[in-house]
Tab-separated table of C-alpha atoms and ligand atoms in Angstrom:
chain	number	residue	atom	x	y	z
A	1	MET	CA	-17.847	-1.745	-0.688
A	2	ASN	CA	-14.074	-1.627	-0.259
A	3	ALA	CA	-13.192	-1.361	3.634
A	4	ILE	CA	-10.683	1.266	2.140
A	5	HIS	CA	-12.379	3.972	0.229
A	6	TYR	CA	-12.513	7.772	-0.465
A	7	ARG	CA	-15.550	9.783	0.381
A	8	GLU	CA	-15.525	13.035	-1.207
A	9	ASP	CA	-12.024	13.815	-1.083
A	10	ASP	CA	-11.075	11.995	2.300
A	11	LEU	CA	-9.997	8.306	2.401
A	12	TYR	CA	-11.765	6.141	4.911
A	13	ILE	CA	-11.369	3.023	6.328
A	14	GLU	CA	-14.899	1.273	7.017
A	15	ASP	CA	-16.842	4.227	8.615
A	16	LEU	CA	-13.845	6.404	9.996
A	17	PRO	CA	-11.600	8.990	8.038
A	18	LEU	CA	-8.167	8.111	8.083
A	19	SER	CA	-7.057	11.601	9.249
A	20	GLU	CA	-9.104	11.042	12.384
A	21	ILE	CA	-7.324	7.701	12.899
A	22	ALA	CA	-3.892	9.584	12.478
A	23	ALA	CA	-4.757	12.294	14.862
A	24	GLN	CA	-5.923	10.050	17.464
A	25	PHE	CA	-3.044	7.480	17.074
A	26	GLY	CA	-0.112	9.199	15.381
A	27	THR	CA	2.030	7.533	12.759
A	28	PRO	CA	3.089	5.371	11.212
A	29	ALA	CA	0.632	3.250	12.130
A	30	TYR	CA	-0.616	-0.118	10.879
A	31	ILE	CA	-4.581	0.146	10.318
A	32	TYR	CA	-6.495	-2.933	9.631
A	33	SER	CA	-10.647	-3.478	8.816
A	34	GLU	CA	-12.053	-6.325	10.632
A	35	ALA	CA	-15.042	-6.557	8.000
A	36	ALA	CA	-12.443	-6.976	5.342
A	37	LEU	CA	-10.623	-9.947	7.269
A	38	THR	CA	-14.127	-11.537	7.668
A	39	GLY	CA	-14.869	-10.728	4.238
A	40	ALA	CA	-11.906	-12.605	3.045
A	41	PHE	CA	-12.450	-15.645	5.073
A	42	GLU	CA	-16.005	-15.875	4.144
A	43	SER	CA	-15.515	-15.863	0.569
A	44	TYR	CA	-13.030	-18.761	0.792
A	45	ARG	CA	-15.947	-20.571	2.889
A	46	ALA	CA	-18.683	-19.595	0.304
A	47	ALA	CA	-16.508	-20.797	-3.073
A	48	PHE	CA	-15.280	-23.941	-1.256
A	49	ALA	CA	-18.443	-24.588	0.745
A	50	ASN	CA	-19.085	-28.070	-0.863
A	51	LEU	CA	-15.788	-29.361	-0.315
A	52	ASP	CA	-15.701	-28.137	3.470
A	53	PRO	CA	-11.890	-27.697	3.572
A	54	LEU	CA	-10.385	-26.700	6.791
A	55	LEU	CA	-8.736	-23.500	6.728
A	56	CYS	CA	-5.579	-23.079	8.229
A	57	TYR	CA	-4.471	-19.677	8.001
A	58	ALA	CA	-0.936	-18.939	7.508
A	59	VAL	CA	0.556	-16.976	10.691
A	60	LYS	CA	3.643	-15.604	9.088
A	61	ALA	CA	1.413	-13.587	6.971
A	62	ASN	CA	0.276	-11.452	10.100
A	63	SER	CA	0.517	-12.889	13.353
A	64	ASN	CA	-1.135	-10.169	15.661
A	65	LEU	CA	-2.908	-12.010	18.185
A	66	SER	CA	-6.098	-9.833	18.078
A	67	ILE	CA	-6.142	-10.927	14.227
A	68	LEU	CA	-5.485	-14.663	15.203
A	69	ARG	CA	-8.391	-14.625	17.762
A	70	HIS	CA	-10.689	-13.281	15.293
A	71	PHE	CA	-9.856	-16.163	12.434
A	72	ALA	CA	-10.038	-18.402	15.526
A	73	ARG	CA	-13.540	-17.323	16.332
A	74	LEU	CA	-14.303	-17.843	12.749
A	75	GLY	CA	-13.447	-21.346	12.778
A	76	CYS	CA	-10.370	-20.987	11.162
A	77	GLY	CA	-7.285	-23.385	12.039
A	78	PHE	CA	-3.627	-22.285	11.612
A	79	ASP	CA	-0.340	-23.052	9.839
A	80	ILE	CA	2.515	-22.418	11.727
A	81	VAL	CA	6.147	-22.539	11.267
A	82	SER	CA	7.747	-22.102	14.741
A	83	GLY	CA	7.225	-22.657	18.174
A	84	GLY	CA	6.806	-18.844	18.639
A	85	GLU	CA	3.992	-19.017	16.136
A	86	LEU	CA	2.508	-22.124	18.070
A	87	ALA	CA	2.489	-19.727	21.806
A	88	ARG	CA	0.642	-17.143	19.409
A	89	VAL	CA	-2.088	-19.339	18.138
A	90	LEU	CA	-2.414	-20.714	21.546
A	91	ALA	CA	-2.657	-17.569	23.432
A	92	ALA	CA	-5.041	-16.398	20.986
A	93	GLY	CA	-7.461	-19.252	21.656
A	94	ALA	CA	-6.844	-21.474	18.819
A	95	ASP	CA	-8.056	-25.072	18.690
A	96	ALA	CA	-4.816	-27.066	18.399
A	97	ARG	CA	-6.641	-29.900	16.708
A	98	LYS	CA	-6.567	-27.453	13.581
A	99	VAL	CA	-3.005	-26.390	13.950
A	100	VAL	CA	-0.268	-27.694	11.023
A	101	PHE	CA	3.286	-27.292	11.590
A	102	SER	CA	5.489	-26.409	8.369
A	103	GLY	CA	8.842	-25.348	8.384
A	104	VAL	CA	12.519	-26.972	7.125
A	105	GLY	CA	14.127	-26.610	10.003
A	106	LYS	CA	12.115	-27.517	13.390
A	107	SER	CA	13.902	-27.810	16.267
A	108	GLU	CA	13.706	-30.771	19.258
A	109	GLN	CA	12.378	-28.100	21.290
A	110	GLU	CA	9.434	-27.083	18.946
A	111	MET	CA	8.376	-30.692	18.266
A	112	ILE	CA	8.237	-31.151	22.006
A	113	GLU	CA	5.972	-28.164	22.537
A	114	ALA	CA	3.482	-28.898	19.382
A	115	LEU	CA	3.378	-32.645	20.539
A	116	ASN	CA	2.438	-31.429	23.940
A	117	ALA	CA	-0.353	-29.218	22.413
A	118	ASP	CA	-1.673	-32.068	20.578
A	119	ILE	CA	-1.462	-30.344	16.823
A	120	LYS	CA	-3.197	-31.655	13.924
A	121	CYS	CA	-0.121	-32.760	11.874
A	122	PHE	CA	3.655	-31.956	11.445
A	123	ASN	CA	4.487	-31.139	7.739
A	124	VAL	CA	7.466	-32.844	7.682
A	125	GLU	CA	10.096	-31.568	5.391
A	126	SER	CA	12.878	-34.285	5.124
A	127	LEU	CA	13.970	-37.638	6.172
A	128	ASN	CA	16.256	-36.498	8.909
A	129	GLU	CA	13.405	-34.296	10.170
A	130	LEU	CA	11.338	-37.593	10.327
A	131	LEU	CA	13.805	-39.450	12.016
A	132	LYS	CA	14.401	-36.934	14.624
A	133	LEU	CA	10.420	-36.590	15.299
A	134	ASN	CA	10.034	-40.554	15.595
A	135	THR	CA	12.793	-40.047	18.204
A	136	VAL	CA	11.410	-37.122	20.009
A	137	ALA	CA	7.814	-38.349	19.985
A	138	GLY	CA	8.968	-41.883	21.379
A	139	ARG	CA	10.907	-40.211	24.340
A	140	ILE	CA	7.817	-38.175	25.450
A	141	GLY	CA	5.741	-40.972	25.047
A	142	LYS	CA	3.697	-39.265	22.084
A	143	THR	CA	2.723	-40.461	18.852
A	144	ALA	CA	3.384	-37.601	15.975
A	145	PRO	CA	0.554	-37.379	13.390
A	146	ILE	CA	2.722	-36.593	10.137
A	147	SER	CA	2.233	-35.456	6.554
A	148	LEU	CA	4.901	-35.132	3.941
A	149	ARG	CA	5.618	-31.772	2.212
A	150	VAL	CA	5.981	-33.168	-1.382
A	151	ASN	CA	7.795	-30.912	-3.777
A	152	PRO	CA	5.256	-31.419	-7.026
A	153	ASP	CA	8.132	-30.133	-9.182
A	154	VAL	CA	5.525	-28.565	-11.364
A	155	ASP	CA	6.726	-27.308	-14.666
A	156	ALA	CA	8.863	-23.838	-14.314
A	157	GLN	CA	8.543	-23.471	-17.945
A	158	THR	CA	4.758	-23.424	-17.830
A	159	HIS	CA	4.559	-21.723	-14.487
A	160	PRO	CA	7.559	-19.456	-14.241
A	161	TYR	CA	6.674	-17.345	-11.160
A	162	ILE	CA	6.344	-20.887	-9.207
A	163	SER	CA	9.172	-20.280	-6.413
A	164	THR	CA	8.919	-22.999	-4.012
A	165	GLY	CA	7.422	-25.977	-5.990
A	166	LEU	CA	10.654	-26.877	-7.406
A	167	LYS	CA	13.386	-29.527	-7.457
A	168	ASP	CA	16.220	-27.185	-6.221
A	169	ASN	CA	14.807	-25.158	-3.518
A	170	LYS	CA	15.298	-26.008	0.351
A	171	PHE	CA	11.713	-26.934	0.846
A	172	GLY	CA	9.695	-30.246	0.908
A	173	ILE	CA	10.778	-33.796	-0.195
A	174	ALA	CA	11.541	-34.630	-3.446
A	175	TYR	CA	8.354	-36.156	-5.358
A	176	ASP	CA	10.625	-39.368	-6.592
A	177	ALA	CA	11.953	-39.912	-2.768
A	178	ALA	CA	8.243	-39.484	-1.454
A	179	LEU	CA	6.864	-43.245	-1.509
A	180	ASP	CA	9.753	-44.658	-0.154
A	181	ILE	CA	10.066	-42.060	2.968
A	182	TYR	CA	6.376	-42.538	3.483
A	183	GLN	CA	7.180	-46.668	3.732
A	184	GLN	CA	9.743	-45.497	6.302
A	185	ALA	CA	7.391	-43.567	8.291
A	186	LYS	CA	4.785	-46.316	8.106
A	187	SER	CA	7.729	-48.662	10.040
A	188	LEU	CA	8.435	-46.071	12.616
A	189	PRO	CA	6.584	-46.782	15.797
A	190	HIS	CA	5.891	-43.190	17.115
A	191	LEU	CA	4.649	-41.693	13.895
A	192	HIS	CA	1.212	-41.848	12.623
A	193	ILE	CA	0.567	-41.203	8.823
A	194	VAL	CA	-2.219	-38.676	8.325
A	195	GLY	CA	-1.678	-36.971	5.255
A	196	ILE	CA	0.122	-35.167	2.476
A	197	ASP	CA	0.920	-31.633	1.622
A	198	CYS	CA	2.711	-29.027	-0.438
A	199	HIS	CA	3.330	-25.006	-0.754
A	200	ILE	CA	4.464	-24.456	-4.420
A	201	GLY	CA	4.740	-20.207	-4.198
A	202	SER	CA	3.239	-17.302	-3.077
A	203	GLN	CA	1.286	-14.395	-4.960
A	204	LEU	CA	0.097	-16.689	-7.523
A	205	THR	CA	-2.083	-15.043	-10.106
A	206	ASP	CA	-3.186	-18.105	-11.770
A	207	ALA	CA	-4.730	-21.105	-10.025
A	208	ALA	CA	-3.276	-23.573	-12.981
A	209	PRO	CA	0.249	-24.239	-11.039
A	210	LEU	CA	-2.241	-25.424	-7.972
A	211	ILE	CA	-4.098	-27.675	-10.165
A	212	ASP	CA	-1.153	-28.974	-11.838
A	213	ALA	CA	0.329	-29.832	-8.114
A	214	LEU	CA	-2.860	-31.286	-7.060
A	215	ASP	CA	-2.818	-33.799	-9.969
A	216	ARG	CA	0.891	-34.739	-8.837
A	217	LEU	CA	-0.004	-35.206	-5.454
A	218	LEU	CA	-3.132	-37.421	-6.288
A	219	GLY	CA	-0.721	-39.576	-8.593
A	220	LEU	CA	1.403	-40.129	-5.570
A	221	ILE	CA	-1.744	-40.758	-3.201
A	222	ASP	CA	-2.861	-43.766	-5.723
A	223	GLN	CA	0.727	-45.013	-5.326
A	224	LEU	CA	0.581	-44.684	-1.589
A	225	SER	CA	-2.610	-46.567	-1.417
A	226	SER	CA	-1.491	-49.308	-3.552
A	227	ALA	CA	1.398	-49.783	-0.744
A	228	GLY	CA	-1.206	-49.866	1.994
A	229	ILE	CA	-0.799	-46.354	3.134
A	230	ALA	CA	-4.152	-44.610	3.157
A	231	LEU	CA	-4.246	-40.811	3.810
A	232	HIS	CA	-6.933	-38.696	5.948
A	233	HIS	CA	-6.139	-35.260	4.443
A	234	LEU	CA	-4.703	-33.339	1.525
A	235	ASP	CA	-3.205	-30.321	1.994
A	236	ILE	CA	-2.403	-28.050	-1.037
A	237	GLY	CA	-0.991	-25.258	0.907
A	238	GLY	CA	-1.440	-21.406	0.194
A	239	GLY	CA	-0.091	-18.903	-2.178
A	240	LEU	CA	-3.330	-17.460	-3.845
A	241	GLY	CA	-2.145	-13.814	-4.630
A	242	ILE	CA	-3.967	-10.375	-3.985
A	243	ARG	CA	-4.532	-7.067	-6.138
A	244	TYR	CA	-1.448	-4.787	-5.198
A	245	ARG	CA	-1.820	-3.001	-8.656
A	246	ASP	CA	-3.647	-4.193	-11.525
A	247	GLU	CA	-3.169	-8.304	-11.182
A	248	THR	CA	-5.981	-10.405	-12.555
A	249	LEU	CA	-6.872	-12.997	-10.030
A	250	PRO	CA	-8.040	-16.664	-10.109
A	251	ASP	CA	-11.692	-16.954	-9.776
A	252	LEU	CA	-12.202	-18.903	-6.524
A	253	SER	CA	-15.232	-20.674	-7.237
A	254	ALA	CA	-13.743	-22.082	-10.810
A	255	PHE	CA	-10.592	-23.326	-8.798
A	256	ALA	CA	-12.871	-24.995	-6.306
A	257	GLN	CA	-14.801	-26.610	-9.086
A	258	ALA	CA	-11.514	-27.871	-10.393
A	259	LEU	CA	-10.555	-29.276	-7.025
A	260	SER	CA	-14.127	-30.879	-6.447
A	261	GLU	CA	-14.052	-32.815	-9.605
A	262	ARG	CA	-10.488	-34.001	-8.710
A	263	LEU	CA	-11.292	-35.089	-5.384
A	264	GLN	CA	-14.986	-36.433	-5.755
A	265	GLY	CA	-15.205	-39.765	-4.023
A	266	ARG	CA	-11.804	-39.959	-2.614
A	267	GLY	CA	-12.802	-39.426	1.111
A	268	LEU	CA	-9.610	-37.054	1.524
A	269	GLN	CA	-10.041	-34.161	4.012
A	270	LEU	CA	-9.435	-30.708	2.029
A	271	VAL	CA	-6.693	-28.602	3.903
A	272	MET	CA	-5.695	-25.202	2.602
A	273	GLU	CA	-2.936	-22.723	4.176
A	274	PRO	CA	-3.864	-19.190	2.773
A	275	GLY	CA	-1.916	-16.421	4.042
A	276	ARG	CA	-2.103	-13.149	2.072
A	277	SER	CA	-5.101	-13.630	0.461
A	278	LEU	CA	-6.825	-13.539	4.010
A	279	VAL	CA	-5.049	-10.492	5.184
A	280	GLY	CA	-3.377	-8.569	2.939
A	281	ASN	CA	-5.707	-6.312	1.505
A	282	ALA	CA	-7.306	-5.707	4.960
A	283	GLY	CA	-4.520	-3.544	6.247
A	284	ILE	CA	-2.779	-0.252	5.300
A	285	LEU	CA	0.284	1.129	6.823
A	286	LEU	CA	-0.613	5.182	7.571
A	287	THR	CA	2.446	7.572	7.288
A	288	ARG	CA	2.805	11.523	7.447
A	289	LEU	CA	4.832	13.264	4.863
A	290	GLU	CA	7.617	15.236	6.760
A	291	TYR	CA	9.630	16.756	3.699
A	292	LEU	CA	9.360	17.389	-0.159
A	293	LYS	CA	12.674	17.133	-1.632
A	294	LEU	CA	12.407	18.490	-4.758
A	295	GLY	CA	15.995	17.918	-6.922
A	296	GLU	CA	16.575	18.846	-10.429
A	297	HIS	CA	16.299	15.022	-11.634
A	298	LYS	CA	14.072	13.386	-9.157
A	299	ASN	CA	11.797	14.488	-5.990
A	300	PHE	CA	11.725	12.516	-2.715
A	301	ALA	CA	8.808	12.696	-0.511
A	302	VAL	CA	10.294	11.538	2.961
A	303	VAL	CA	7.722	9.927	4.949
A	304	ASP	CA	7.568	8.963	8.605
A	305	ALA	CA	7.269	4.968	7.616
A	306	ALA	CA	10.691	3.305	6.378
A	307	MET	CA	11.885	0.174	5.443
A	308	ASN	CA	11.832	-1.145	9.108
A	309	ASP	CA	8.107	-0.903	9.318
A	310	LEU	CA	7.687	-2.128	5.679
A	311	MET	CA	10.180	-4.011	4.065
A	312	ARG	CA	8.577	-5.563	0.925
A	313	PRO	CA	9.427	-2.825	-1.510
A	314	SER	CA	13.128	-2.986	-0.543
A	315	LEU	CA	13.231	-6.823	0.029
A	316	TYR	CA	11.225	-7.868	-2.993
A	317	SER	CA	10.904	-4.502	-5.020
A	318	ALA	CA	7.167	-4.892	-4.197
A	319	TYR	CA	4.647	-2.590	-5.516
A	320	HIS	CA	2.163	-1.147	-3.037
A	321	GLY	CA	-0.363	1.416	-4.033
A	322	ILE	CA	0.098	4.937	-2.147
A	323	LEU	CA	-2.885	7.169	-1.862
A	324	PRO	CA	-3.127	10.693	-0.534
A	325	VAL	CA	-5.667	10.368	2.771
A	326	THR	CA	-6.862	14.069	1.279
A	327	ARG	CA	-7.221	14.525	-2.188
A	328	ARG	CA	-6.073	17.732	-3.171
A	329	GLU	CA	-7.721	18.723	-6.491
A	330	HIS	CA	-6.205	22.367	-6.733
A	331	LEU	CA	-2.413	20.700	-5.927
A	332	ALA	CA	-0.085	20.300	-9.085
A	333	THR	CA	0.784	16.743	-9.587
A	334	ILE	CA	4.388	15.848	-9.137
A	335	THR	CA	6.340	12.511	-9.528
A	336	VAL	CA	8.161	11.528	-6.183
A	337	ASP	CA	9.816	8.725	-4.877
A	338	VAL	CA	8.151	7.723	-1.354
A	339	VAL	CA	11.055	7.046	1.195
A	340	GLY	CA	11.536	6.664	4.515
A	341	PRO	CA	14.505	8.356	7.136
A	342	ILE	CA	16.217	5.315	6.931
A	343	CYS	CA	20.225	5.647	6.208
A	344	GLU	CA	19.910	3.037	3.225
A	345	SER	CA	19.171	4.006	-0.429
A	346	SER	CA	17.244	0.884	-0.462
A	347	ASP	CA	14.748	2.581	1.847
A	348	PHE	CA	11.780	3.198	0.033
A	349	LEU	CA	8.015	2.857	-0.084
A	350	GLY	CA	7.308	3.477	-3.734
A	351	LYS	CA	8.843	4.993	-6.643
A	352	ASP	CA	7.920	7.277	-9.501
A	353	ARG	CA	4.433	7.827	-8.081
A	354	GLN	CA	2.190	10.764	-9.134
A	355	LEU	CA	0.961	12.521	-6.027
A	356	ALA	CA	-0.139	15.947	-5.506
A	357	ILE	CA	0.637	16.642	-1.775
A	358	MET	CA	2.231	18.916	0.931
A	359	GLU	CA	4.154	18.717	3.868
A	360	GLY	CA	2.086	17.392	6.827
A	361	ASP	CA	-0.297	15.348	4.662
A	362	LEU	CA	-0.921	11.802	5.199
A	363	LEU	CA	-0.458	8.832	3.035
A	364	ALA	CA	-1.911	5.469	3.132
A	365	VAL	CA	0.220	2.482	1.596
A	366	MET	CA	-1.976	0.003	0.656
A	367	SER	CA	-2.361	-3.694	0.814
A	368	CYS	CA	-0.329	-3.704	3.920
A	369	GLY	CA	-2.194	-6.705	5.739
A	370	ALA	CA	0.443	-9.448	4.830
A	371	TYR	CA	3.937	-9.538	5.428
A	372	GLY	CA	4.022	-5.962	6.686
A	373	SER	CA	3.961	-5.530	10.552
A	374	THR	CA	5.504	-9.377	10.944
A	375	MET	CA	8.690	-8.076	8.751
A	376	ALA	CA	9.208	-5.182	10.709
A	377	SER	CA	12.525	-4.570	12.458
A	378	ASN	CA	14.031	-2.040	14.771
A	379	TYR	CA	16.659	-1.084	12.489
A	380	ASN	CA	18.109	2.585	13.053
A	381	THR	CA	16.552	2.239	16.611
A	382	ARG	CA	13.130	2.870	15.465
A	383	THR	CA	10.267	1.759	17.622
A	384	ARG	CA	7.581	-0.704	15.841
A	385	ALA	CA	4.387	0.805	14.606
A	386	ILE	CA	1.227	0.808	16.648
A	387	GLU	CA	-1.287	-1.353	15.117
A	388	VAL	CA	-5.167	-0.406	15.336
A	389	MET	CA	-8.003	-2.388	14.347
A	390	VAL	CA	-11.394	-0.993	12.820
A	391	SER	CA	-14.916	-1.964	13.034
A	392	GLY	CA	-17.407	0.068	11.553
A	393	ASP	CA	-17.039	3.498	13.493
A	394	GLN	CA	-14.986	1.772	16.223
A	395	THR	CA	-11.156	1.425	16.940
A	396	ARG	CA	-9.352	-1.061	19.062
A	397	VAL	CA	-5.500	-0.991	19.544
A	398	ILE	CA	-4.157	-4.433	18.952
A	399	ARG	CA	-0.825	-3.834	19.627
A	400	SER	CA	0.411	-0.436	21.288
A	401	ARG	CA	3.189	1.575	19.961
A	402	GLU	CA	6.566	-0.009	20.718
A	403	THR	CA	8.315	2.293	23.560
A	404	LEU	CA	12.091	2.906	23.389
A	405	ASP	CA	12.346	1.790	27.095
A	406	GLU	CA	11.090	-1.367	26.072
A	407	LEU	CA	13.204	-1.554	22.922
A	408	LEU	CA	16.446	-0.864	25.074
A	409	ALA	CA	15.714	-2.862	28.204
A	410	ASN	CA	17.495	-5.975	27.203
A	411	GLU	CA	20.502	-3.864	26.696
A	412	LYS	CA	20.364	-1.467	29.751
A	413	SER	CA	19.740	-4.397	31.910
A	414	CYS	CA	23.490	-5.529	30.675
A	415	LEU	CA	24.962	-2.312	30.977
A	416	ASP	CA	26.742	-2.468	34.704
A	417	LYS	CA	26.968	-6.167	34.723
B	501	PLP	C1	4.272	-18.787	3.567
B	501	PLP	C2	3.270	-20.267	3.525
B	501	PLP	C3	2.139	-20.009	3.260
B	501	PLP	C4	1.014	-18.787	3.003
B	501	PLP	O1	1.632	-18.404	1.536
B	501	PLP	P1	0.543	-17.119	0.912
B	501	PLP	O2	1.277	-16.872	0.031
B	501	PLP	O3	0.656	-16.158	2.048
B	501	PLP	O4	-0.766	-17.600	1.165
B	501	PLP	C5	1.497	-21.319	3.324
B	501	PLP	N1	2.119	-22.469	3.631
B	501	PLP	C6	3.242	-22.573	3.829
B	501	PLP	C7	3.972	-23.891	4.138
B	501	PLP	C8	3.966	-21.134	3.786
B	501	PLP	O5	5.549	-21.208	4.132
């Protein structure tokens, strides 16, 4: 059964009605299902069982410490993109030997912190980063394990939705330059080559571009091998999509089978960096309808969550399902834009939705587990939402609601200086 489902006319998460959760914790609130987190992780593990990959959860999708700790306890590794995320995974009890560090702009300070933590691998994104890492590692008496993030430049014509795997973006090292940069890496004394990686895009609803990317990397691995450079692991990044609306998604087992065939006999450890697909459908944003504003041409449902809580609709015109927490069969359905209180026309959570609702009702904005709370801001001096984990009929606050005192502290302390 889906973790988030109706029983009669009431929307539940696991064994709890969302109306009870709202009464106890208030709104807006991010609510997660622990069973859904575990379920998503286990379906990866089951589908890829015979490849035994190291799953490095992409922390930026949702970096709540309790969620990180949950994944760490399941045996998961982590893909981090900042020193801040390194601090988070260490605080959550992660095994640093399962941590890979991605990102185009690693600072010296971040390199030092990650070297001192003895992480598994730096996913290096440029020659200059490689040179800096060698210098920094040498200065503190360490050897940096590295992989190059290669841009496989999979065909954009064939795969129009690929966004980060193409030549003209800021991520990764050009395919044609990779061999030469690996050779330079080999000659640098404070680096140790351990792998190769790529990450071609996000919310992929087809595995074909990932398989094309893998084929490109395997071609490069063969060239490296001829040049006397042997790798220990191959990291194919993240990017598998989730169902927000009616997307059809790649079959994990078929994808795993395609990978198995290609990796057989190569002795490479497979690493994957799923983010969205591990957390996206495990969480919702719970919000209350403040005002129904019925107009001649348009109706608005003004709710107490806003673009500062969930930026994806404003930022990418992303679609999130919006469900009433109590279904009202006898109320007329109207077409509304679900909007927040922020002073921006782009402050919407959903457009042209058919809902039978009245003021005071609760709404669940679906599929908010990934890139929801992590992208939240304090715009309009709105405090950040509470986050609650549900397991069965139990609730646990995993981030308390931010207070105005906390929000203003760094400025108040400067007022009379
Ligand atoms: C964001 C990111 C991921 C995770 O992407 P999803 O689409 O959430 O799976 C993995 N690897 C890198 C390098 C990323 O930047």
